[in-house]
Amino acid sequence: MNRYLRAKQVLKERGILMTPQRDLVLRQALTFLHFTAEQLVHSVQAANPGISRASVYRTLGLLSEAGLVEKHDFLYGPPNYEVTFGKPHHDHLMCIHCGEIIEFQEPRWEALQEEVVQRFGYQLRSHTHKLYGVCANCRRLEPKTRRRLPPKLHVEQVVA
Amino acid sequence: MNRYLRAKQVLKERGILMTPQRDLVLRQALTFLHFTAEQLVHSVQAANPGISRASVYRTLGLLSEAGLVEKHDFLYGPPNYEVTFGKPHHDHLMCIHCGEIIEFQEPRWEALQEEVVQRFGYQLRSHTHKLYGVCANCRRLEPKTRRRLPPKLHVEQVVA
DNA sequence: TCTCACCTGAGACTGAGTCTCATACAATAG
DNA sequence: CTATTGTATGAGACTCAGTCTCAGGTGAGA
């Protein structure tokens, strides 16, 4: 059974009504690896222009609540969504020049996290771990020819 | 020499003109551990009502560019700023109920990060690592009496 | 003193969502 | 099959956090 059908199953189990609009939003979201909300709006409206922005956002919210979709605030570029349903847990590495996003797993982190959190008497619920760097390809290119990502004012501290 | 004077020094070295407005924004920012942009606007305007929102934001941008301030997009609550200048590098642990933010250092992560990034041919530039959990105090309280943080639609995947 | 770059406040504007509200549809009861 | 009730929908106003524009002000150096 593919992700689409399994996702529909999850929504059904949660008692979320599947309307044609929601179905289309889900199907379009599944065509992306990572997407912005407005990209999703465009792709949904390309397939059916009658569907409103509000419905797309509402459905995105529904999918998030159901744990099928995650939002990512990367330091560079606009907020970004991902259908995580059916994918193993992973963190992200982004190239600050070309915007490439790499998903990776690093089990050794997870153990360390538990340790840190317990040190403070906390119970871990979730985490976000994002790495930013320059990919090999962008390093090869001259600075002039690099496409800088849409500027975003605040830049996180540079790691030595 | 205190943080304020050293920060001014850094700005001067970067050729950033220190106006009375900028000076006040810097001084107010230094009074917080973490703050929202609007909190800073309020505290600046409390000290000098003539200073505009735009100037506060502009100065915040300047301080960011100069590497004195960092922005944090936590999953819960509004975006959050921190004067990191003069503080050692650290990551954050937030209680999703009371909003407490704990800063901690974990050198073992830094090494692991380098390893991961090299695996993909990247050159590491920065990272954000945020942990979310429930603090001991909030766990003791009944759910009903807990103050939930301002709801934010999209909730990141829960870690097993 | 002049100059010219840089800074400022006011307020319009933007992007990313969210909310409202009247209408439309779905599921169930009768 | 109709009525009822609950939920979903589209349009568009609204919000929040921030950014931009512009006319006027300020300040460091010639």
Short mmCIF file of C-alpha atoms (C1' of nucleotides) in Angstrom, two decimals:
data_model
loop_
_atom_site.label_atom_id
_atom_site.label_comp_id
_atom_site.label_asym_id
_atom_site.label_seq_id
_atom_site.Cartn_x
_atom_site.Cartn_y
_atom_site.Cartn_z
CA MET A 1 0.00 0.00 0.00
CA ASN A 2 1.49 3.34 -0.97
CA ARG A 3 1.93 6.44 1.17
CA TYR A 4 -1.15 8.09 -0.26
CA LEU A 5 -3.46 5.25 0.69
CA ARG A 6 -1.85 4.75 4.07
CA ALA A 7 -2.09 8.47 4.80
CA LYS A 8 -5.78 8.42 3.89
CA GLN A 9 -6.18 5.50 6.23
CA VAL A 10 -4.61 7.47 9.08
CA LEU A 11 -6.92 10.41 8.46
CA LYS A 12 -9.92 8.10 8.35
CA GLU A 13 -8.94 6.51 11.65
CA ARG A 14 -8.75 9.97 13.15
CA GLY A 15 -12.27 10.66 11.97
CA ILE A 16 -11.15 13.32 9.51
CA LEU A 17 -13.56 13.53 6.59
CA MET A 18 -11.89 13.13 3.22
CA THR A 19 -13.32 15.68 0.81
CA PRO A 20 -12.23 16.11 -2.81
CA GLN A 21 -10.33 19.27 -1.79
CA ARG A 22 -8.44 17.54 1.00
CA ASP A 23 -7.71 14.59 -1.21
CA LEU A 24 -6.18 16.82 -3.83
CA VAL A 25 -4.10 18.74 -1.27
CA LEU A 26 -2.77 15.45 0.09
CA ARG A 27 -1.95 14.10 -3.34
CA GLN A 28 -0.19 17.28 -4.40
CA ALA A 29 1.76 17.47 -1.13
CA LEU A 30 3.00 13.93 -1.73
CA THR A 31 4.51 14.98 -5.06
CA PHE A 32 7.04 17.19 -3.25
CA LEU A 33 10.02 16.32 -1.10
CA HIS A 34 9.96 19.72 0.56
CA PHE A 35 7.60 22.51 -0.37
CA THR A 36 6.49 25.97 0.67
CA ALA A 37 2.86 26.59 1.51
CA GLU A 38 2.45 28.83 -1.51
CA GLN A 39 4.02 26.22 -3.81
CA LEU A 40 1.41 23.81 -2.58
CA VAL A 41 -1.34 26.37 -3.13
CA HIS A 42 -0.14 26.86 -6.71
CA SER A 43 0.10 23.18 -7.50
CA VAL A 44 -3.33 22.50 -6.01
CA GLN A 45 -4.87 25.39 -7.91
CA ALA A 46 -3.16 24.28 -11.11
CA ALA A 47 -5.01 20.99 -10.77
CA ASN A 48 -8.25 22.60 -9.63
CA PRO A 49 -8.47 26.39 -9.71
CA GLY A 50 -11.63 26.40 -7.64
CA ILE A 51 -9.82 25.42 -4.44
CA SER A 52 -9.10 28.33 -2.14
CA ARG A 53 -5.91 29.23 -0.36
CA ALA A 54 -7.76 28.91 2.92
CA SER A 55 -8.67 25.30 2.21
CA VAL A 56 -5.11 24.43 1.32
CA TYR A 57 -3.85 26.00 4.54
CA ARG A 58 -6.61 24.38 6.56
CA THR A 59 -5.77 20.99 5.13
CA LEU A 60 -2.07 21.55 5.72
CA GLY A 61 -2.97 22.24 9.34
CA LEU A 62 -5.03 19.09 9.52
CA LEU A 63 -2.21 17.02 8.07
CA SER A 64 0.17 18.55 10.60
CA GLU A 65 -2.10 17.79 13.51
CA ALA A 66 -2.40 14.23 12.28
CA GLY A 67 1.39 14.05 12.29
CA LEU A 68 1.68 13.53 8.55
CA VAL A 69 3.31 16.85 7.76
CA GLU A 70 6.06 18.85 9.44
CA LYS A 71 6.96 22.48 9.10
CA HIS A 72 10.61 23.51 8.96
CA ASP A 73 11.87 27.01 9.65
CA PHE A 74 15.22 26.98 7.92
CA LEU A 75 17.47 29.96 8.50
CA TYR A 76 17.63 30.60 4.78
CA GLY A 77 14.60 30.83 2.55
CA PRO A 78 10.90 30.65 3.38
CA PRO A 79 9.27 28.18 5.77
CA ASN A 80 9.24 24.75 4.32
CA TYR A 81 6.95 21.74 4.68
CA GLU A 82 7.51 18.05 4.32
CA VAL A 83 5.23 15.03 4.32
CA THR A 84 7.11 13.01 6.90
CA PHE A 85 4.49 10.30 7.03
CA GLY A 86 6.01 6.97 6.08
CA LYS A 87 9.55 8.31 6.26
CA PRO A 88 11.92 7.40 9.09
CA HIS A 89 12.96 10.19 11.45
CA HIS A 90 15.75 12.31 10.04
CA ASP A 91 17.48 15.66 10.36
CA HIS A 92 18.41 18.16 7.68
CA LEU A 93 21.49 19.60 6.07
CA MET A 94 21.01 22.59 3.81
CA CYS A 95 23.35 24.27 1.35
CA ILE A 96 23.16 27.99 2.02
CA HIS A 97 24.03 28.77 -1.60
CA CYS A 98 21.92 26.51 -3.78
CA GLY A 99 19.30 25.56 -1.22
CA GLU A 100 19.79 21.82 -1.60
CA ILE A 101 18.36 19.93 1.36
CA ILE A 102 19.82 16.60 2.43
CA GLU A 103 18.00 14.36 4.86
CA PHE A 104 20.13 12.16 7.04
CA GLN A 105 19.91 9.92 10.06
CA GLU A 106 22.35 9.92 12.93
CA PRO A 107 21.30 7.55 15.73
CA ARG A 108 24.21 8.56 17.94
CA TRP A 109 22.61 11.97 18.37
CA GLU A 110 19.39 10.59 19.66
CA ALA A 111 21.15 8.90 22.57
CA LEU A 112 23.09 12.05 23.43
CA GLN A 113 19.90 14.06 23.41
CA GLU A 114 18.25 11.84 25.96
CA GLU A 115 21.24 12.24 28.18
CA VAL A 116 21.25 16.03 27.96
CA VAL A 117 17.55 16.31 28.56
CA GLN A 118 17.65 14.07 31.61
CA ARG A 119 20.45 16.21 33.01
CA PHE A 120 17.89 19.01 33.31
CA GLY A 121 15.03 16.86 34.52
CA TYR A 122 13.18 17.19 31.26
CA GLN A 123 11.16 14.63 29.36
CA LEU A 124 12.08 14.83 25.68
CA ARG A 125 9.20 15.35 23.27
CA SER A 126 10.74 16.43 19.99
CA HIS A 127 13.72 18.13 18.51
CA THR A 128 14.94 19.91 15.43
CA HIS A 129 18.48 19.71 14.29
CA LYS A 130 19.47 21.62 11.20
CA LEU A 131 22.91 21.94 9.74
CA TYR A 132 23.87 24.64 7.25
CA GLY A 133 26.86 24.55 5.01
CA VAL A 134 28.15 24.88 1.47
CA CYS A 135 27.95 21.88 -0.81
CA ALA A 136 30.95 20.70 -2.79
CA ASN A 137 29.50 22.00 -6.01
CA CYS A 138 28.86 25.51 -4.71
CA ARG A 139 32.35 25.66 -3.23
CA ARG A 140 33.79 24.98 -6.68
CA LEU A 141 31.92 27.85 -8.27
CA GLU A 142 33.19 31.37 -8.13
CA PRO A 143 31.36 33.53 -5.58
CA LYS A 144 30.06 35.74 -8.41
CA THR A 145 28.27 32.93 -10.16
CA ARG A 146 26.69 31.59 -7.02
CA ARG A 147 22.99 31.98 -6.62
CA ARG A 148 22.53 33.30 -3.09
CA LEU A 149 19.37 32.13 -1.42
CA PRO A 150 16.71 34.79 -0.86
CA PRO A 151 18.27 36.95 1.81
CA LYS A 152 16.95 36.51 5.28
CA LEU A 153 18.00 39.11 7.77
CA HIS A 154 19.08 37.13 10.75
CA VAL A 155 21.94 34.75 10.43
CA GLU A 156 22.69 32.25 13.15
CA GLN A 157 26.06 32.28 14.81
CA VAL A 158 28.79 30.72 12.76
CA VAL A 159 30.21 27.54 14.17
CA ALA A 160 33.98 27.49 14.39
CA MET B 1 35.21 45.57 30.05
CA ASN B 2 31.55 44.57 29.99
CA ARG B 3 29.51 43.14 27.15
CA TYR B 4 27.99 46.48 26.30
CA LEU B 5 31.32 48.20 25.80
CA ARG B 6 32.82 45.27 23.98
CA ALA B 7 29.79 45.06 21.70
CA LYS B 8 30.12 48.77 20.91
CA GLN B 9 33.73 48.14 20.11
CA VAL B 10 32.81 45.43 17.63
CA LEU B 11 30.31 47.70 15.92
CA LYS B 12 32.85 50.48 15.73
CA GLU B 13 35.41 48.13 14.18
CA ARG B 14 32.84 47.22 11.58
CA GLY B 15 32.36 50.88 10.80
CA ILE B 16 28.81 50.89 12.07
CA LEU B 17 27.89 54.34 13.30
CA MET B 18 26.64 54.40 16.88
CA THR B 19 23.66 56.71 17.10
CA PRO B 20 21.66 57.34 20.30
CA GLN B 21 18.89 55.10 18.93
CA ARG B 22 21.21 52.22 18.22
CA ASP B 23 22.88 52.64 21.54
CA LEU B 24 19.58 52.37 23.36
CA VAL B 25 18.49 49.33 21.36
CA LEU B 26 21.75 47.61 22.19
CA ARG B 27 21.51 48.46 25.87
CA GLN B 28 17.92 47.27 26.11
CA ALA B 29 18.67 44.06 24.21
CA LEU B 30 21.43 43.31 26.72
CA THR B 31 18.93 43.40 29.57
CA PHE B 32 17.19 40.28 28.22
CA LEU B 33 18.29 36.68 28.08
CA HIS B 34 15.85 35.89 25.29
CA PHE B 35 13.39 38.38 23.87
CA THR B 36 10.86 38.81 21.10
CA ALA B 37 11.25 41.67 18.67
CA GLU B 38 8.12 43.34 19.99
CA GLN B 39 9.33 43.02 23.59
CA LEU B 40 12.44 44.86 22.55
CA VAL B 41 10.38 47.51 20.76
CA HIS B 42 8.34 48.03 23.93
CA SER B 43 11.31 48.26 26.23
CA VAL B 44 13.09 50.66 23.90
CA GLN B 45 10.01 52.83 23.55
CA ALA B 46 9.47 52.77 27.30
CA ALA B 47 12.90 54.34 27.67
CA ASN B 48 12.44 56.69 24.72
CA PRO B 49 9.01 56.82 23.08
CA GLY B 50 10.38 58.71 20.09
CA ILE B 51 12.19 55.70 18.69
CA SER B 52 10.34 53.97 15.89
CA ARG B 53 9.64 50.30 15.43
CA ALA B 54 11.54 50.46 12.15
CA SER B 55 14.69 51.68 13.88
CA VAL B 56 14.51 48.93 16.44
CA TYR B 57 14.13 46.31 13.73
CA ARG B 58 16.85 47.90 11.64
CA THR B 59 19.23 47.90 14.58
CA LEU B 60 18.32 44.32 15.39
CA GLY B 61 19.24 43.48 11.81
CA LEU B 62 22.53 45.31 12.15
CA LEU B 63 23.36 43.52 15.35
CA SER B 64 22.54 40.21 13.66
CA GLU B 65 24.76 40.95 10.71
CA ALA B 66 27.55 41.87 13.07
CA GLY B 67 27.06 38.48 14.72
CA LEU B 68 26.02 39.91 18.08
CA VAL B 69 22.43 38.72 17.97
CA GLU B 70 20.80 35.49 16.87
CA LYS B 71 17.24 34.76 15.95
CA HIS B 72 15.61 31.53 17.11
CA ASP B 73 12.52 30.05 15.54
CA PHE B 74 11.25 27.80 18.29
CA LEU B 75 8.40 25.47 17.42
CA TYR B 76 6.33 26.92 20.23
CA GLY B 77 5.79 30.61 20.74
CA PRO B 78 6.92 33.58 18.67
CA PRO B 79 10.38 34.03 17.17
CA ASN B 80 12.91 34.77 19.79
CA TYR B 81 16.17 36.75 19.84
CA GLU B 82 19.27 36.49 21.93
CA VAL B 83 22.40 38.59 22.29
CA THR B 84 24.91 35.81 21.85
CA PHE B 85 27.86 38.15 21.83
CA GLY B 86 30.22 37.31 24.67
CA LYS B 87 28.47 34.01 25.40
CA PRO B 88 29.98 30.66 24.45
CA HIS B 89 28.22 28.67 21.75
CA HIS B 90 25.27 26.71 23.08
CA ASP B 91 22.07 24.96 22.06
CA HIS B 92 18.60 25.21 23.54
CA LEU B 93 16.13 23.11 25.44
CA MET B 94 12.61 24.47 25.81
CA CYS B 95 9.73 23.38 28.01
CA ILE B 96 6.68 23.19 25.78
CA HIS B 97 4.40 23.95 28.74
CA CYS B 98 5.93 26.86 30.63
CA GLY B 99 8.25 28.12 27.91
CA GLU B 100 11.39 27.92 30.01
CA ILE B 101 14.51 27.97 27.88
CA ILE B 102 17.67 26.27 29.02
CA GLU B 103 20.98 26.90 27.30
CA PHE B 104 23.47 24.06 27.34
CA GLN B 105 26.72 23.03 25.75
CA GLU B 106 27.47 19.60 24.38
CA PRO B 107 30.86 19.41 22.68
CA ARG B 108 30.32 15.80 21.63
CA TRP B 109 27.68 16.98 19.18
CA GLU B 110 29.97 19.38 17.45
CA ALA B 111 32.36 16.59 16.49
CA LEU B 112 29.54 14.40 15.24
CA GLN B 113 28.23 17.24 13.12
CA GLU B 114 31.52 17.70 11.36
CA GLU B 115 31.55 14.03 10.57
CA VAL B 116 28.04 14.05 9.12
CA VAL B 117 28.65 17.11 7.03
CA GLN B 118 31.86 15.76 5.57
CA ARG B 119 30.01 12.60 4.62
CA PHE B 120 28.05 14.72 2.17
CA GLY B 121 30.95 16.84 0.98
CA TYR B 122 29.65 19.92 2.75
CA GLN B 123 31.54 22.60 4.59
CA LEU B 124 29.74 23.33 7.85
CA ARG B 125 28.80 26.94 8.44
CA SER B 126 26.26 26.93 11.24
CA HIS B 127 23.64 24.82 12.88
CA THR B 128 20.61 25.01 15.10
CA HIS B 129 19.78 22.31 17.52
CA LYS B 130 16.67 22.69 19.61
CA LEU B 131 15.22 20.20 22.03
CA TYR B 132 11.65 20.35 23.26
CA GLY B 133 10.34 18.62 26.32
CA VAL B 134 8.42 18.99 29.54
CA CYS B 135 10.27 20.23 32.61
CA ALA B 136 10.05 18.42 35.93
CA ASN B 137 7.83 21.10 37.40
CA CYS B 138 5.29 21.03 34.58
CA ARG B 139 5.17 17.23 34.69
CA ARG B 140 4.16 17.41 38.35
CA LEU B 141 1.26 19.74 37.64
CA GLU B 142 -2.07 18.47 36.48
CA PRO B 143 -2.67 18.98 32.75
CA LYS B 144 -5.56 21.35 33.56
CA THR B 145 -3.43 23.79 35.48
CA ARG B 146 -0.71 23.90 32.89
CA ARG B 147 -0.31 27.05 30.89
CA ARG B 148 -0.02 25.88 27.33
CA LEU B 149 2.22 28.01 25.18
CA PRO B 150 0.51 30.07 22.50
CA PRO B 151 -0.67 27.48 20.01
CA LYS B 152 1.31 27.22 16.84
CA LEU B 153 -0.29 25.18 14.14
CA HIS B 154 2.43 22.93 12.98
CA VAL B 155 4.01 20.60 15.44
CA GLU B 156 7.21 18.81 14.62
CA GLN B 157 7.31 15.04 14.58
CA VAL B 158 7.43 13.49 18.00
CA VAL B 159 10.57 11.59 18.81
CA ALA B 160 9.98 8.10 20.11
"C1'" DT C 1 30.58 75.86 6.10
"C1'" DC C 2 29.50 72.52 2.71
"C1'" DT C 3 28.82 68.05 1.23
"C1'" DC C 4 27.22 63.76 0.90
"C1'" DA C 5 26.62 59.55 2.87
"C1'" DC C 6 24.12 57.66 6.28
"C1'" DC C 7 20.27 57.63 9.68
"C1'" DT C 8 15.59 58.54 11.22
"C1'" DG C 9 10.28 58.31 11.98
"C1'" DA C 10 5.96 57.61 9.88
"C1'" DG C 11 3.41 54.85 7.77
"C1'" DA C 12 2.45 52.01 3.65
"C1'" DC C 13 3.46 47.49 2.25
"C1'" DT C 14 4.51 42.37 2.29
"C1'" DG C 15 4.41 37.38 3.17
"C1'" DA C 16 2.53 33.85 5.51
"C1'" DG C 17 -1.09 32.62 7.57
"C1'" DT C 18 -5.73 32.93 10.09
"C1'" DC C 19 -10.46 34.19 10.78
"C1'" DT C 20 -15.22 35.22 9.63
"C1'" DC C 21 -19.26 34.42 7.51
"C1'" DA C 22 -22.68 33.06 4.41
"C1'" DT C 23 -23.25 29.15 1.61
"C1'" DA C 24 -22.87 24.24 0.40
"C1'" DC C 25 -22.50 19.61 1.28
"C1'" DA C 26 -22.57 14.98 4.17
"C1'" DA C 27 -24.29 11.89 7.32
"C1'" DT C 28 -27.79 10.49 9.96
"C1'" DA C 29 -32.73 10.65 11.93
"C1'" DG C 30 -37.26 10.37 11.05
"C1'" DC D 1 -36.98 11.04 0.67
"C1'" DT D 2 -36.78 15.03 3.47
"C1'" DA D 3 -35.24 17.40 7.54
"C1'" DT D 4 -31.74 18.26 10.63
"C1'" DT D 5 -27.39 18.99 12.18
"C1'" DG D 6 -22.61 19.26 11.80
"C1'" DT D 7 -18.81 20.09 9.17
"C1'" DA D 8 -16.41 22.04 4.96
"C1'" DT D 9 -15.95 25.53 1.63
"C1'" DG D 10 -14.57 30.07 -1.02
"C1'" DA D 11 -13.97 34.87 -0.76
"C1'" DG D 12 -11.91 38.11 1.19
"C1'" DA D 13 -10.87 40.86 5.39
"C1'" DC D 14 -7.67 40.65 8.94
"C1'" DT D 15 -3.32 39.78 11.74
"C1'" DC D 16 1.38 39.54 12.95
"C1'" DA D 17 6.07 40.15 12.31
"C1'" DG D 18 8.76 42.40 9.77
"C1'" DT D 19 10.44 45.38 5.56
"C1'" DC D 20 10.49 49.22 2.52
"C1'" DT D 21 9.96 53.96 0.95
"C1'" DC D 22 10.51 58.56 1.33
"C1'" DA D 23 11.18 63.10 2.88
"C1'" DG D 24 13.65 65.21 6.25
"C1'" DG D 25 17.62 65.14 9.79
"C1'" DT D 26 22.37 64.31 11.34
"C1'" DG D 27 27.25 63.82 11.44
"C1'" DA D 28 32.20 63.13 9.87
"C1'" DG D 29 35.28 64.84 6.95
"C1'" DA D 30 36.94 68.30 2.94
#
